mmCIF file of C-alpha atoms in Angstrom:
data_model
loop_
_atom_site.group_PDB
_atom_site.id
_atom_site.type_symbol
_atom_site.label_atom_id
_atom_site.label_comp_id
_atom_site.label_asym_id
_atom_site.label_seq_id
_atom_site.Cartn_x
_atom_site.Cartn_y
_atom_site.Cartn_z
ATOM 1 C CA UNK A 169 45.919 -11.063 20.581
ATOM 2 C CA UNK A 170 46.832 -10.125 17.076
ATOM 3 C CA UNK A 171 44.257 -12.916 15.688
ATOM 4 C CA UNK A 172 41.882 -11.749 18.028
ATOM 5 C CA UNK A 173 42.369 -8.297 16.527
ATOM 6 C CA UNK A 174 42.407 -9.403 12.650
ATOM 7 C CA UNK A 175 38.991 -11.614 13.365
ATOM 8 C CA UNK A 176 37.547 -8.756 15.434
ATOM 9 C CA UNK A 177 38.571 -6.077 12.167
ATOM 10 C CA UNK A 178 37.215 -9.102 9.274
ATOM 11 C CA UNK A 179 34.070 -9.082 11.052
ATOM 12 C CA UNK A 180 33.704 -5.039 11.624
ATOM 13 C CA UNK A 181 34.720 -4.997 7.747
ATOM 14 C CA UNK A 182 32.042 -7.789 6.848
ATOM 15 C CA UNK A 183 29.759 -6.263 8.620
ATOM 16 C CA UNK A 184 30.323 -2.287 6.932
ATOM 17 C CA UNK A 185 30.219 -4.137 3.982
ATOM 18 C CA UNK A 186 26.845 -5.614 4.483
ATOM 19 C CA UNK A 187 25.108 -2.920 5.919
ATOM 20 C CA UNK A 188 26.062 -0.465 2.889
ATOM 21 C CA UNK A 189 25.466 -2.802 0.279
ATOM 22 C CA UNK A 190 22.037 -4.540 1.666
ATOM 23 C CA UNK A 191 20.812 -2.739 4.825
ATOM 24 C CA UNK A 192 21.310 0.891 4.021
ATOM 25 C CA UNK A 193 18.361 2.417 1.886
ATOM 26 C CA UNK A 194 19.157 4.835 -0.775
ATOM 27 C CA UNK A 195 17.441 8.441 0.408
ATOM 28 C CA UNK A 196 14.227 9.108 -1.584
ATOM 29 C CA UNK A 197 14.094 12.600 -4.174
ATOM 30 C CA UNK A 198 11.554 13.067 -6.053
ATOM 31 C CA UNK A 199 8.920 15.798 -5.831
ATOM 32 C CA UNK A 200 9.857 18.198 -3.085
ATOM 33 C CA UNK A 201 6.612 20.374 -2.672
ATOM 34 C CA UNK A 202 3.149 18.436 -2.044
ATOM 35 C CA UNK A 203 1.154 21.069 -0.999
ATOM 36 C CA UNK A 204 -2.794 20.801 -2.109
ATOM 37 C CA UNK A 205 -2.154 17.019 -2.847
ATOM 38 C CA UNK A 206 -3.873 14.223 -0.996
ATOM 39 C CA UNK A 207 -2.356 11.127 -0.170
ATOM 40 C CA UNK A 208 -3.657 7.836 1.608
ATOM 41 C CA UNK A 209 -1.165 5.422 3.395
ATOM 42 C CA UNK A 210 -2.703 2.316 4.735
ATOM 43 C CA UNK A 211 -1.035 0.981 8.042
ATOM 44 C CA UNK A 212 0.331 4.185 9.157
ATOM 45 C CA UNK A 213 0.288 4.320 12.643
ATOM 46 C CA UNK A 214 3.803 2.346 12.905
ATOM 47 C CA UNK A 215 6.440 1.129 11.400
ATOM 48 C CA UNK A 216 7.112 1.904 7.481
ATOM 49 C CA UNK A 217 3.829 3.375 7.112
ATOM 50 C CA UNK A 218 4.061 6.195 9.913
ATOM 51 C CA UNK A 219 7.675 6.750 8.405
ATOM 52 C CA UNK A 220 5.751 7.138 4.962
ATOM 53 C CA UNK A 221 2.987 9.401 6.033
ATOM 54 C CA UNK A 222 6.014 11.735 8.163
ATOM 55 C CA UNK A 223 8.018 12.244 4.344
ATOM 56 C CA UNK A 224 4.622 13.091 2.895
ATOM 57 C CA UNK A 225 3.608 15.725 5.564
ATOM 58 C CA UNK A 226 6.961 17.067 5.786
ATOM 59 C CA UNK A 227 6.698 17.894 1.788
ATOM 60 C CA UNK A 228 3.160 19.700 2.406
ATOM 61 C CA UNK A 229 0.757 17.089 1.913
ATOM 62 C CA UNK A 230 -2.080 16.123 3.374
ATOM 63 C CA UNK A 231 -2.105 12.998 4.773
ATOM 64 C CA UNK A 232 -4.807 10.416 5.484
ATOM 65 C CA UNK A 233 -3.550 7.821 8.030
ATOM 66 C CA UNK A 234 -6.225 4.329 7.318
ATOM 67 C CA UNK A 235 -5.632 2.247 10.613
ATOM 68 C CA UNK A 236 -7.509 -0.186 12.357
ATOM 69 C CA UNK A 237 -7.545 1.074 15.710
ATOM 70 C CA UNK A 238 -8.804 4.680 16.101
ATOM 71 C CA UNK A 239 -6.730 4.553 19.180
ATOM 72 C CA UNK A 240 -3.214 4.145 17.982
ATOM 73 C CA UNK A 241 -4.270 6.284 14.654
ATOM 74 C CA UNK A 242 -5.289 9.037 16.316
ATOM 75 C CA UNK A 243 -2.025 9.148 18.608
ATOM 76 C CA UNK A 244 -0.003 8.444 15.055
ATOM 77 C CA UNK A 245 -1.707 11.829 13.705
ATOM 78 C CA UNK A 246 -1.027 14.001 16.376
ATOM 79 C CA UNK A 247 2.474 12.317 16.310
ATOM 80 C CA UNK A 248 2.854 13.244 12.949
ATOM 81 C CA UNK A 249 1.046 16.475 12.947
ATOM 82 C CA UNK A 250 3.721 17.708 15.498
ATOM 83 C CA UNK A 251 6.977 16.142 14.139
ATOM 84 C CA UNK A 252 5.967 17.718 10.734
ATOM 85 C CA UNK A 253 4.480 21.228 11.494
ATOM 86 C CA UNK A 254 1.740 20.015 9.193
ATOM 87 C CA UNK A 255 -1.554 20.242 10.835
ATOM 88 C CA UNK A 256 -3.243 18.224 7.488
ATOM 89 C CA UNK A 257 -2.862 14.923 8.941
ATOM 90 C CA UNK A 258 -5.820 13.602 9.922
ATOM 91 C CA UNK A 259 -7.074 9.590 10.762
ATOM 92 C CA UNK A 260 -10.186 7.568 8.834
ATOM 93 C CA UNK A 261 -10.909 4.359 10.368
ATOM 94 C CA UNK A 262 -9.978 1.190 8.189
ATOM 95 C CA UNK A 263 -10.123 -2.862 9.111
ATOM 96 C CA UNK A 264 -8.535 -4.433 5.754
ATOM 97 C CA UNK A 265 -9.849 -7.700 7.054
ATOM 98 C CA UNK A 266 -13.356 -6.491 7.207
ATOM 99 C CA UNK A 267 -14.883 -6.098 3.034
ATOM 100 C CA UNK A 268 -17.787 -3.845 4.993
ATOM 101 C CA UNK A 269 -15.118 -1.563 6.550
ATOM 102 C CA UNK A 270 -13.487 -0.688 3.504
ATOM 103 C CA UNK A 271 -16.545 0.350 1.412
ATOM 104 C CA UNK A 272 -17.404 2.307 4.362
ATOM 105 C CA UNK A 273 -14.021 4.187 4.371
ATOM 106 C CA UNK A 274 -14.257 4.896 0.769
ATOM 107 C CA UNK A 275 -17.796 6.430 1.093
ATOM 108 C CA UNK A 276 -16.188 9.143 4.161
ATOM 109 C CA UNK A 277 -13.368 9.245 1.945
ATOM 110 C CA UNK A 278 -15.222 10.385 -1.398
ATOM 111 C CA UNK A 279 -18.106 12.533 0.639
ATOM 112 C CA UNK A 280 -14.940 14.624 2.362
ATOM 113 C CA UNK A 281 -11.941 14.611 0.187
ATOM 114 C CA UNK A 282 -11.939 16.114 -3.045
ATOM 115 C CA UNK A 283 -8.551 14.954 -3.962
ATOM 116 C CA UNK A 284 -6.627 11.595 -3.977
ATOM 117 C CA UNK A 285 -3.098 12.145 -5.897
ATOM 118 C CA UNK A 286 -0.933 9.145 -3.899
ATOM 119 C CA UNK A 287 -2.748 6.036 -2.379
ATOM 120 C CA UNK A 288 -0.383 3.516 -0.632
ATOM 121 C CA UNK A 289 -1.495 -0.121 0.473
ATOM 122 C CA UNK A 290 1.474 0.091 3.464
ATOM 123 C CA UNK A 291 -1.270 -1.894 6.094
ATOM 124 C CA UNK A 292 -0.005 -6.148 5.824
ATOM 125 C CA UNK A 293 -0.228 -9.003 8.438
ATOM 126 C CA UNK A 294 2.438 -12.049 8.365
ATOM 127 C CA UNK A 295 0.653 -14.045 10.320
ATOM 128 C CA UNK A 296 -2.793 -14.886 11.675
ATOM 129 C CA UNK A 297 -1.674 -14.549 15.130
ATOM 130 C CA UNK A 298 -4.744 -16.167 17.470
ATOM 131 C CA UNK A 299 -7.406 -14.967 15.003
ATOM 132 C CA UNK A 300 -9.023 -17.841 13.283
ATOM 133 C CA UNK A 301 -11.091 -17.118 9.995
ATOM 134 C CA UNK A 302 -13.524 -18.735 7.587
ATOM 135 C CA UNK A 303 -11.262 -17.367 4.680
ATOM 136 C CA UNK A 304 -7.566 -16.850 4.174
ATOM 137 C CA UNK A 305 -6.843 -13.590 6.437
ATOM 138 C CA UNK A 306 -3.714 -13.197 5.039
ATOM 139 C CA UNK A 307 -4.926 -12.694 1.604
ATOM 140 C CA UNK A 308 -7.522 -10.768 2.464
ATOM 141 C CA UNK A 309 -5.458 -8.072 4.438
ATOM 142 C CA UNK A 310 -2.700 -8.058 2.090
ATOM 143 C CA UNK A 311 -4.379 -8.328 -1.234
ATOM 144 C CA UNK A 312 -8.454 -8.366 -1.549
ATOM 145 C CA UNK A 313 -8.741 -5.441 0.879
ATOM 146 C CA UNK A 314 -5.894 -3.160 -1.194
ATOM 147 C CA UNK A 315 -7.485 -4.575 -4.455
ATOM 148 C CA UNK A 316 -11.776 -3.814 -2.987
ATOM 149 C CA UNK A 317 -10.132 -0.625 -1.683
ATOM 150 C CA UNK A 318 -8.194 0.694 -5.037
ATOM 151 C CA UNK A 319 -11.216 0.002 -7.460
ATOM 152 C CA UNK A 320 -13.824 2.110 -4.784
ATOM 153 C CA UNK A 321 -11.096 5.303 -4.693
ATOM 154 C CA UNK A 322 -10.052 4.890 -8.705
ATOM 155 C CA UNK A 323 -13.034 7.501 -10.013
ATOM 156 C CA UNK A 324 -11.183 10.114 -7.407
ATOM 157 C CA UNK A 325 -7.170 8.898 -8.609
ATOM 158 C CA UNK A 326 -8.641 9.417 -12.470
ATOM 159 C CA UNK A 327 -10.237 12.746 -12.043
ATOM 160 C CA UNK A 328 -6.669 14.231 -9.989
ATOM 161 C CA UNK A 329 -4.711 12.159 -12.689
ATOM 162 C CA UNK A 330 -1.837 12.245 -13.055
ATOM 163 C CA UNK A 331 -1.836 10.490 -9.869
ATOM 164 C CA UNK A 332 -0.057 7.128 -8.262
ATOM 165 C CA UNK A 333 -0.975 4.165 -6.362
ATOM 166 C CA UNK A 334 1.962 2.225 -4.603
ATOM 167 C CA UNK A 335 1.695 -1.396 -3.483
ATOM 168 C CA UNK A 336 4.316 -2.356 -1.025
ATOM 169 C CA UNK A 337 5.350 -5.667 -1.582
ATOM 170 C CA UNK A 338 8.459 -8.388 -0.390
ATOM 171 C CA UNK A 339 10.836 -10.373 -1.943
ATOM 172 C CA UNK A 340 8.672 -13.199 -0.678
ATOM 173 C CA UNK A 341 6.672 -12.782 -3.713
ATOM 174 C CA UNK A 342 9.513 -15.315 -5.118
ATOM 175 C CA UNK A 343 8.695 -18.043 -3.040
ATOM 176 C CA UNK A 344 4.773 -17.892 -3.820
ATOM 177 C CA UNK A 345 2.400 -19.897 -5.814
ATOM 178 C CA UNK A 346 -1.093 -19.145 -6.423
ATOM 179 C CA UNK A 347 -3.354 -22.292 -6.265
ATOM 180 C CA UNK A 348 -6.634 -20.626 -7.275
ATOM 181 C CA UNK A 349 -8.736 -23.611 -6.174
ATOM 182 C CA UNK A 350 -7.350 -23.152 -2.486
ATOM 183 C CA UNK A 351 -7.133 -19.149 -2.964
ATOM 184 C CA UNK A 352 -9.222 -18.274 0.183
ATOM 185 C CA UNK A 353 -9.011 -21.397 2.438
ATOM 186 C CA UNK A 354 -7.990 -20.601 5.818
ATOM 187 C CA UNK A 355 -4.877 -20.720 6.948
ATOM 188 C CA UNK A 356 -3.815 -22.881 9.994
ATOM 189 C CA UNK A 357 -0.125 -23.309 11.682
ATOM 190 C CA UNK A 358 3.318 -21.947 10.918
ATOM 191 C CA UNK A 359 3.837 -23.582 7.796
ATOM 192 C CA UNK A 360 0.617 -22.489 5.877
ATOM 193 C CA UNK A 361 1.658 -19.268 7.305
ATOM 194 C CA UNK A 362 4.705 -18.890 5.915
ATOM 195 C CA UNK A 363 3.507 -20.337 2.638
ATOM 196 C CA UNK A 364 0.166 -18.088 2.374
ATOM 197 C CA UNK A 365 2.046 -14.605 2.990
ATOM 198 C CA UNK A 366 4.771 -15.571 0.326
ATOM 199 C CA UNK A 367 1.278 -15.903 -2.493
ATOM 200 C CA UNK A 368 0.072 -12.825 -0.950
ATOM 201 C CA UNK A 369 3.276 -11.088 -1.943
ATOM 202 C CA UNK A 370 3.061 -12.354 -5.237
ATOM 203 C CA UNK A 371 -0.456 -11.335 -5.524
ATOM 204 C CA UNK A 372 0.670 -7.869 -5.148
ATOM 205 C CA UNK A 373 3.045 -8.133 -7.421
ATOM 206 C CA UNK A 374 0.664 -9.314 -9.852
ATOM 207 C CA UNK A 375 -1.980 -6.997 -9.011
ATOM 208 C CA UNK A 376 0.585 -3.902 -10.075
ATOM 209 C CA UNK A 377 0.732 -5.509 -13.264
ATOM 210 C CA UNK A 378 -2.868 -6.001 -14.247
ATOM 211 C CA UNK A 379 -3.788 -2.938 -12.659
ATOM 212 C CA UNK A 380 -1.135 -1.300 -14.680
ATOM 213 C CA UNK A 381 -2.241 -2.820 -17.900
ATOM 214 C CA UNK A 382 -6.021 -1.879 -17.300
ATOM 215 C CA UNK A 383 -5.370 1.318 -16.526
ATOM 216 C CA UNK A 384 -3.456 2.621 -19.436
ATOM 217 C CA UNK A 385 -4.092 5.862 -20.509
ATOM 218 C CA UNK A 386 -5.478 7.141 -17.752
ATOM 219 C CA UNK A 387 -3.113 8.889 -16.374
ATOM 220 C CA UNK A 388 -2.978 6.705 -13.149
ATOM 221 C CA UNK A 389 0.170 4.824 -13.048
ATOM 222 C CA UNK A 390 1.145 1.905 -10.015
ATOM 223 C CA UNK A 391 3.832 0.337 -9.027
ATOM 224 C CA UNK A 392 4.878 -2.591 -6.449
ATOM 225 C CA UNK A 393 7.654 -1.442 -3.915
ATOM 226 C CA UNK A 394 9.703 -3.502 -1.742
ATOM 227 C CA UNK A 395 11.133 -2.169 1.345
ATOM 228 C CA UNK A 396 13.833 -4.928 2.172
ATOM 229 C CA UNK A 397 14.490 -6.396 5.330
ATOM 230 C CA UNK A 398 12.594 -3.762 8.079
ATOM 231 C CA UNK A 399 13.328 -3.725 11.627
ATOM 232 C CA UNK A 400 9.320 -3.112 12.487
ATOM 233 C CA UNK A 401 6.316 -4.734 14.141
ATOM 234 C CA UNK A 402 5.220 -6.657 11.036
ATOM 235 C CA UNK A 403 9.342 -8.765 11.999
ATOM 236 C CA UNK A 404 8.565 -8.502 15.759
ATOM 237 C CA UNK A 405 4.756 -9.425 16.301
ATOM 238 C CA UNK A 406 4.485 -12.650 16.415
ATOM 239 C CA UNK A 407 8.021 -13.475 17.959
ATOM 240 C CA UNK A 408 7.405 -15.605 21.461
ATOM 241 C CA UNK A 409 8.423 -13.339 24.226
ATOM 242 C CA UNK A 410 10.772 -15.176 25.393
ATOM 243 C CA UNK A 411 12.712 -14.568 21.755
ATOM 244 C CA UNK A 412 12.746 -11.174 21.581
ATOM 245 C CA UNK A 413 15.672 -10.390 23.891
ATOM 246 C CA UNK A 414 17.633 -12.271 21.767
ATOM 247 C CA UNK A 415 16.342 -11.274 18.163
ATOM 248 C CA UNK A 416 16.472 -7.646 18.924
ATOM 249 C CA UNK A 417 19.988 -6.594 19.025
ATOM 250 C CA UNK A 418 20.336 -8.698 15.699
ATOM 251 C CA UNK A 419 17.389 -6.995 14.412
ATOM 252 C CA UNK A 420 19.237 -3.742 15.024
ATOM 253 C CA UNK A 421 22.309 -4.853 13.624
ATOM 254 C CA UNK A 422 21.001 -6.407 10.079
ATOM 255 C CA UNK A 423 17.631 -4.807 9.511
ATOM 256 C CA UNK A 424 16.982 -1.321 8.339
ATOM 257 C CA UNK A 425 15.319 1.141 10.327
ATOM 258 C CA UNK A 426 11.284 2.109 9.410
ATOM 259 C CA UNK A 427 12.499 5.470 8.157
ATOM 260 C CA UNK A 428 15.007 3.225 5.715
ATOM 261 C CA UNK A 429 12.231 0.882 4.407
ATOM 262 C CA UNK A 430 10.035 4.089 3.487
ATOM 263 C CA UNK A 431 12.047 4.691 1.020
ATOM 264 C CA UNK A 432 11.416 2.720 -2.259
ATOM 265 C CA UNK A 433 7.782 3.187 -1.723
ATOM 266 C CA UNK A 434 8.284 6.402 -1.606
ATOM 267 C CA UNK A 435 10.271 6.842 -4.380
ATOM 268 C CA UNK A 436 7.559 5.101 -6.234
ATOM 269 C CA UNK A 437 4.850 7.580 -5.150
ATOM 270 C CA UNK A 438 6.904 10.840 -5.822
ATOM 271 C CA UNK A 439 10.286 10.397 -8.054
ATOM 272 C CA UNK A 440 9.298 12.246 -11.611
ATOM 273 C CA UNK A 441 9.408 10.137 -14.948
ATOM 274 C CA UNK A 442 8.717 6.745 -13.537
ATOM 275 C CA UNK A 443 5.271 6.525 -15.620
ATOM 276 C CA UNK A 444 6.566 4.520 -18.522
ATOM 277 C CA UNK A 445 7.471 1.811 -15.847
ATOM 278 C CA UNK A 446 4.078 1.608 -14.243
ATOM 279 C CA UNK A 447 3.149 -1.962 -13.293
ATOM 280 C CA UNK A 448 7.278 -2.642 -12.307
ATOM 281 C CA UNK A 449 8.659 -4.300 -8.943
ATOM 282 C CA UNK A 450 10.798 -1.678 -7.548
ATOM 283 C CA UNK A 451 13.725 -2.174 -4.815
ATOM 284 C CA UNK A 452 16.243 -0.131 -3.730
ATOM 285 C CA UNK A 453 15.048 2.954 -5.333
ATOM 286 C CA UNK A 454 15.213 0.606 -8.584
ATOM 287 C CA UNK A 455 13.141 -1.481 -11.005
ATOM 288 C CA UNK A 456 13.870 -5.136 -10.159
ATOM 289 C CA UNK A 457 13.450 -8.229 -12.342
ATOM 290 C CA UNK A 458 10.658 -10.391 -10.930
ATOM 291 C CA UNK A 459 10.434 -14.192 -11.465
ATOM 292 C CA UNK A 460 8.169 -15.647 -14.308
ATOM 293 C CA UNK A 461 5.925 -16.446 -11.787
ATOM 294 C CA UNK A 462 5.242 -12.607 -11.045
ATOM 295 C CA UNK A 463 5.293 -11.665 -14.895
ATOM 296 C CA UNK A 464 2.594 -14.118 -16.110
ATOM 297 C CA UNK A 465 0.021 -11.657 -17.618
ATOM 298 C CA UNK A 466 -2.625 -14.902 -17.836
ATOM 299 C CA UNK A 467 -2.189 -15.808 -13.977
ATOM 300 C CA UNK A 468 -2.570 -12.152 -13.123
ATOM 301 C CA UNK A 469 -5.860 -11.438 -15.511
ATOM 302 C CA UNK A 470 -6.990 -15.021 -13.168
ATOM 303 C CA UNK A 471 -5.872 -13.430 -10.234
ATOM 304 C CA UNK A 472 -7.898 -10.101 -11.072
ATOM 305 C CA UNK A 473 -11.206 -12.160 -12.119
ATOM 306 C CA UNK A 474 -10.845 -13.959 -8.373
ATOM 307 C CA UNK A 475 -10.306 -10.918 -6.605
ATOM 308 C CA UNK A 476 -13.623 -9.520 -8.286
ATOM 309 C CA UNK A 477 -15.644 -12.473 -6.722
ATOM 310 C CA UNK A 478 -13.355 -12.726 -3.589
ATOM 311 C CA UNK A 479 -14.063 -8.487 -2.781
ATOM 312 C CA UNK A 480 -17.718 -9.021 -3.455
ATOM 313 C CA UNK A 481 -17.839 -7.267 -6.573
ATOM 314 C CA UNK A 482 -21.068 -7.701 -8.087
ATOM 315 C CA UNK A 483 -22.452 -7.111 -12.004
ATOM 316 C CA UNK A 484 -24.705 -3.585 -10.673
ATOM 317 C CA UNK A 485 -21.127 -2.861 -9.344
ATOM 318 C CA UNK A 486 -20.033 -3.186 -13.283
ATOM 319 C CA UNK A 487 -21.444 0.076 -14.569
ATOM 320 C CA UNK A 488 -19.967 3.454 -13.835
ATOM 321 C CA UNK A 489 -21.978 5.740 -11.921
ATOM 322 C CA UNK A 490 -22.936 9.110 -13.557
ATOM 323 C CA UNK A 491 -20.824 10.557 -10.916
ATOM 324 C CA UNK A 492 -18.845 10.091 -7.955
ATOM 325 C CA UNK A 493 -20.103 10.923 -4.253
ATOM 326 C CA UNK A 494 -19.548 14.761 -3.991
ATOM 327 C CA UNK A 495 -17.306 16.073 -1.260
ATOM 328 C CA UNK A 496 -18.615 19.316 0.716
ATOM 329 C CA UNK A 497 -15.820 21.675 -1.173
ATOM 330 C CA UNK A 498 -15.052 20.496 -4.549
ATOM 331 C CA UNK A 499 -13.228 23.804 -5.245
ATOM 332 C CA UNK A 500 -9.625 22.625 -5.950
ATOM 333 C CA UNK A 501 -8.398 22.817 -9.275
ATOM 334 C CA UNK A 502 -8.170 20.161 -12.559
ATOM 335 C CA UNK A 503 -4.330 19.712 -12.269
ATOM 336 C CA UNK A 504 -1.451 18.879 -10.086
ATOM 337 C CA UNK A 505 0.580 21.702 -10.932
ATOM 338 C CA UNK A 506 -1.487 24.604 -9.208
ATOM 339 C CA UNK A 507 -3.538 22.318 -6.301
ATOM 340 C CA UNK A 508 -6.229 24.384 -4.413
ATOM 341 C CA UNK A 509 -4.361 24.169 -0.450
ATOM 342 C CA UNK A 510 -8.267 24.734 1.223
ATOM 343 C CA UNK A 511 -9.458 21.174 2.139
ATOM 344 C CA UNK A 512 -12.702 20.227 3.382
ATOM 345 C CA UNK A 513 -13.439 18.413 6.844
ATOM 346 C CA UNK A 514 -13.585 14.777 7.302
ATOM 347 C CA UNK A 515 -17.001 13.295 7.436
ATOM 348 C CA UNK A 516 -17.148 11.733 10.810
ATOM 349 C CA UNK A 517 -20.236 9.697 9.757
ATOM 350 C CA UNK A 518 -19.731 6.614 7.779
ATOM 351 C CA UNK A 519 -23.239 6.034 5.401
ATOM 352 C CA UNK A 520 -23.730 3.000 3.426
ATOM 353 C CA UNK A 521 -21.369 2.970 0.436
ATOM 354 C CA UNK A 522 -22.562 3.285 -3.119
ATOM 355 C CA UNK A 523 -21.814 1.484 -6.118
ATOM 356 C CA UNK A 524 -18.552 1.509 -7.742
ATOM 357 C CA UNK A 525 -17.397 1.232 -11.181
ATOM 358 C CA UNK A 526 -15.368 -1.909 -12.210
ATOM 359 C CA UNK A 527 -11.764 -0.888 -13.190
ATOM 360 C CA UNK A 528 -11.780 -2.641 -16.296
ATOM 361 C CA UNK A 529 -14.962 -1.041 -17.199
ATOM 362 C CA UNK A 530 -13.414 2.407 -16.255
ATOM 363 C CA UNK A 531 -10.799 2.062 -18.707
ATOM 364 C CA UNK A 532 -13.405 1.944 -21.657
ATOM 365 C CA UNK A 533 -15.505 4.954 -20.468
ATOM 366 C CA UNK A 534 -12.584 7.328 -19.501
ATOM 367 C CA UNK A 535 -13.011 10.120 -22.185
ATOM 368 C CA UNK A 536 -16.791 9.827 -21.563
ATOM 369 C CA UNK A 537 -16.613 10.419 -18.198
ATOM 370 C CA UNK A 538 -13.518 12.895 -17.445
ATOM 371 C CA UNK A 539 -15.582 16.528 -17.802
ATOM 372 C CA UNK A 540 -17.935 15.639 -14.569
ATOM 373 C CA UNK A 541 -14.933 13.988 -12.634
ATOM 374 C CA UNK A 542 -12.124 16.805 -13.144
ATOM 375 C CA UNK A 543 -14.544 19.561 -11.389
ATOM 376 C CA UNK A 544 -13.419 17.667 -8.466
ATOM 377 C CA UNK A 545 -9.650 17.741 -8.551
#
């Protein structure tokens, strides 16, 4: 009985020990008041991302929830909208898998919002489920759609600058390797799988970087978050049924809550100061050292140049417009430190989207171009 006692107290101790040190998330500061700010948060109707969007809305901001199904979005915002007592929380349809889709939620977005101060790419897939593709769907969820979507929404981050865009992204990033000759082949069984959403992870690890670098100056700053290991439907999805019984109580025992993986992204998006680390892997409410593989400024330049031709970025799409699409009230003010509260409402039509300005272009044209853009924010 005694060794039955001492195993049964080594095991509770192991366990405590584990669950402070790797499944507990540190609580999130940063800014406390968000009110007249706009954020995005891809993927929010479960999981991590509805966790997100809740921290947001409780802090006063108004929250756009991009989903796929209008359905399950709609019943996130009303979720949120009553959990919060923040009635800014509204739904735009978005299908990262679908190039068409996001152009068409960055025209509603730009013709109805006259602010964008946080975007988060939350929205992944780890696994291709039944769906079978012409092109590598796990890329293009977790990486060409975030990248197409970012360089649409930039002209609206610069003109509300300072402002943030958070990629969350794995430790899986350490197992990837980018093959650009085999970047968007499809992926078929387990293996590829497995093997495809590791590169995807590094290509968002990657794409912080280069976006980081091309945007200096700006006043728009991005990092790449990792969550850790998240007891959510990204885990549980593909999991046979018969599985799940089993996996459950050990997902509840070793993984961290969604409300726990919000965190780091998070902190990227609102902790003060972090700007001179823009580009960095954060985990754990920390900057993390990345393998050379996710540090290679050449491979991620590559990487950029291939998502160009991979999001269907064309050279008319290289110029910057003379302005951005105009929302109906562009009365807020210049700066984030006295936001206008009145927002407009959401366009419920979705036109054909205009032309967008490449981001490296941007970079070159800022001072130019920031006296039309800052009547907006």
């Amino acid at each position: 009985m005694e060794a039955l006692l001492l195993g049964a107290g080594l095991l509770l101790g192991a366990y405590v020990l584990v669950y402070y040190n790797l499944v507990k998330a540190p609580p999130c500061g940063g800014i406390g008041n968000l009110r007249g700010r706009t954020a995005v948060v891809t993927g929010a109707n479960s999981g991590i991302g509805k966790m997100t969007a809740l921290e947001l809305a409780r802090r006063g901001a108004r929250v756009v929830l991009a989903c796929r199904s209008r359905e399950r979005g709609e019943a996130a915002a009303f979720d949120l909208r009553q959990e919060s007592g923040n009635n800014e929380v509204i739904f735009m349809a978005l299908d990262l898998a679908s190039l068409a889709s996001v152009r068409a939620f960055a025209t509603a977005f730009l013709s109805s919002e006259p602010r964008l101060d946080i975007l988060i790419h939350n929205a992944g897939i780890s696994s291709c489920g039944r769906t079978r593709e012409a092109f590598n769907l796990l890329l293009r969820v977790n990486h060409i759609g975030p990248f197409l979507l970012t360089h649409l929404l930039l002209p609206r981050l610069k003109a509300c600058a300072p402002s943030r865009v958070v990629v969350v992204a794995s430790a899986a990033h350490r197992r990837g390797r980018l093959d650009f000759k085999r970047l968007d082949r499809p992926v078929v069984g387990w293996r590829q799988e497995l093997r495809a959403y590791a590169d995807s992870k590094l290509a968002n690890v990657l794409f912080a970087r280069e976006l980081a670098t091309q945007l200096e100056g700006t006043g728009v700053t991005c990092y790449a978050a990792h969550p850790g290991p998240v007891n959510s439907e990204l885990f549980l999805r593909h999991v046979p049924g018969w599985l799940r019984p089993l996996l459950l109580p050990l997902a509840w025992l070793v993984l961290r809550a969604p409300r726990g993986g919000a965190q780091t992204p998070l902190y990227c998006a609102l902790q003060e100061g972090l700007e001179p680390l823009s580009g960095r892997y954060f985990a754990n409410c920390h900057v993390e050292e990345v393998p050379p593989a996710a540090r290679d400024d050449q491979a991620a330049h590559r990487l950029w140049e291939a998502s160009k031709r991979l999001a269907g970025l064309g050279p008319m799409e290289d110029a910057e417009p003379d302005e951005d699409p105009q929302p109906e009230d562009s009365g807020a003010p210049s700066s984030l430190s006295s936001p206008n509260p009145k927002q407009p409402t959401v366009s419920e039509s979705y036109p054909n989207p205009q032309s967008s300005p490449d981001l490296s272009k941007m970079t070159r044209r800022i001072q130019a171009k920031v006296e039309p853009k800052t009547q907006l924010c």
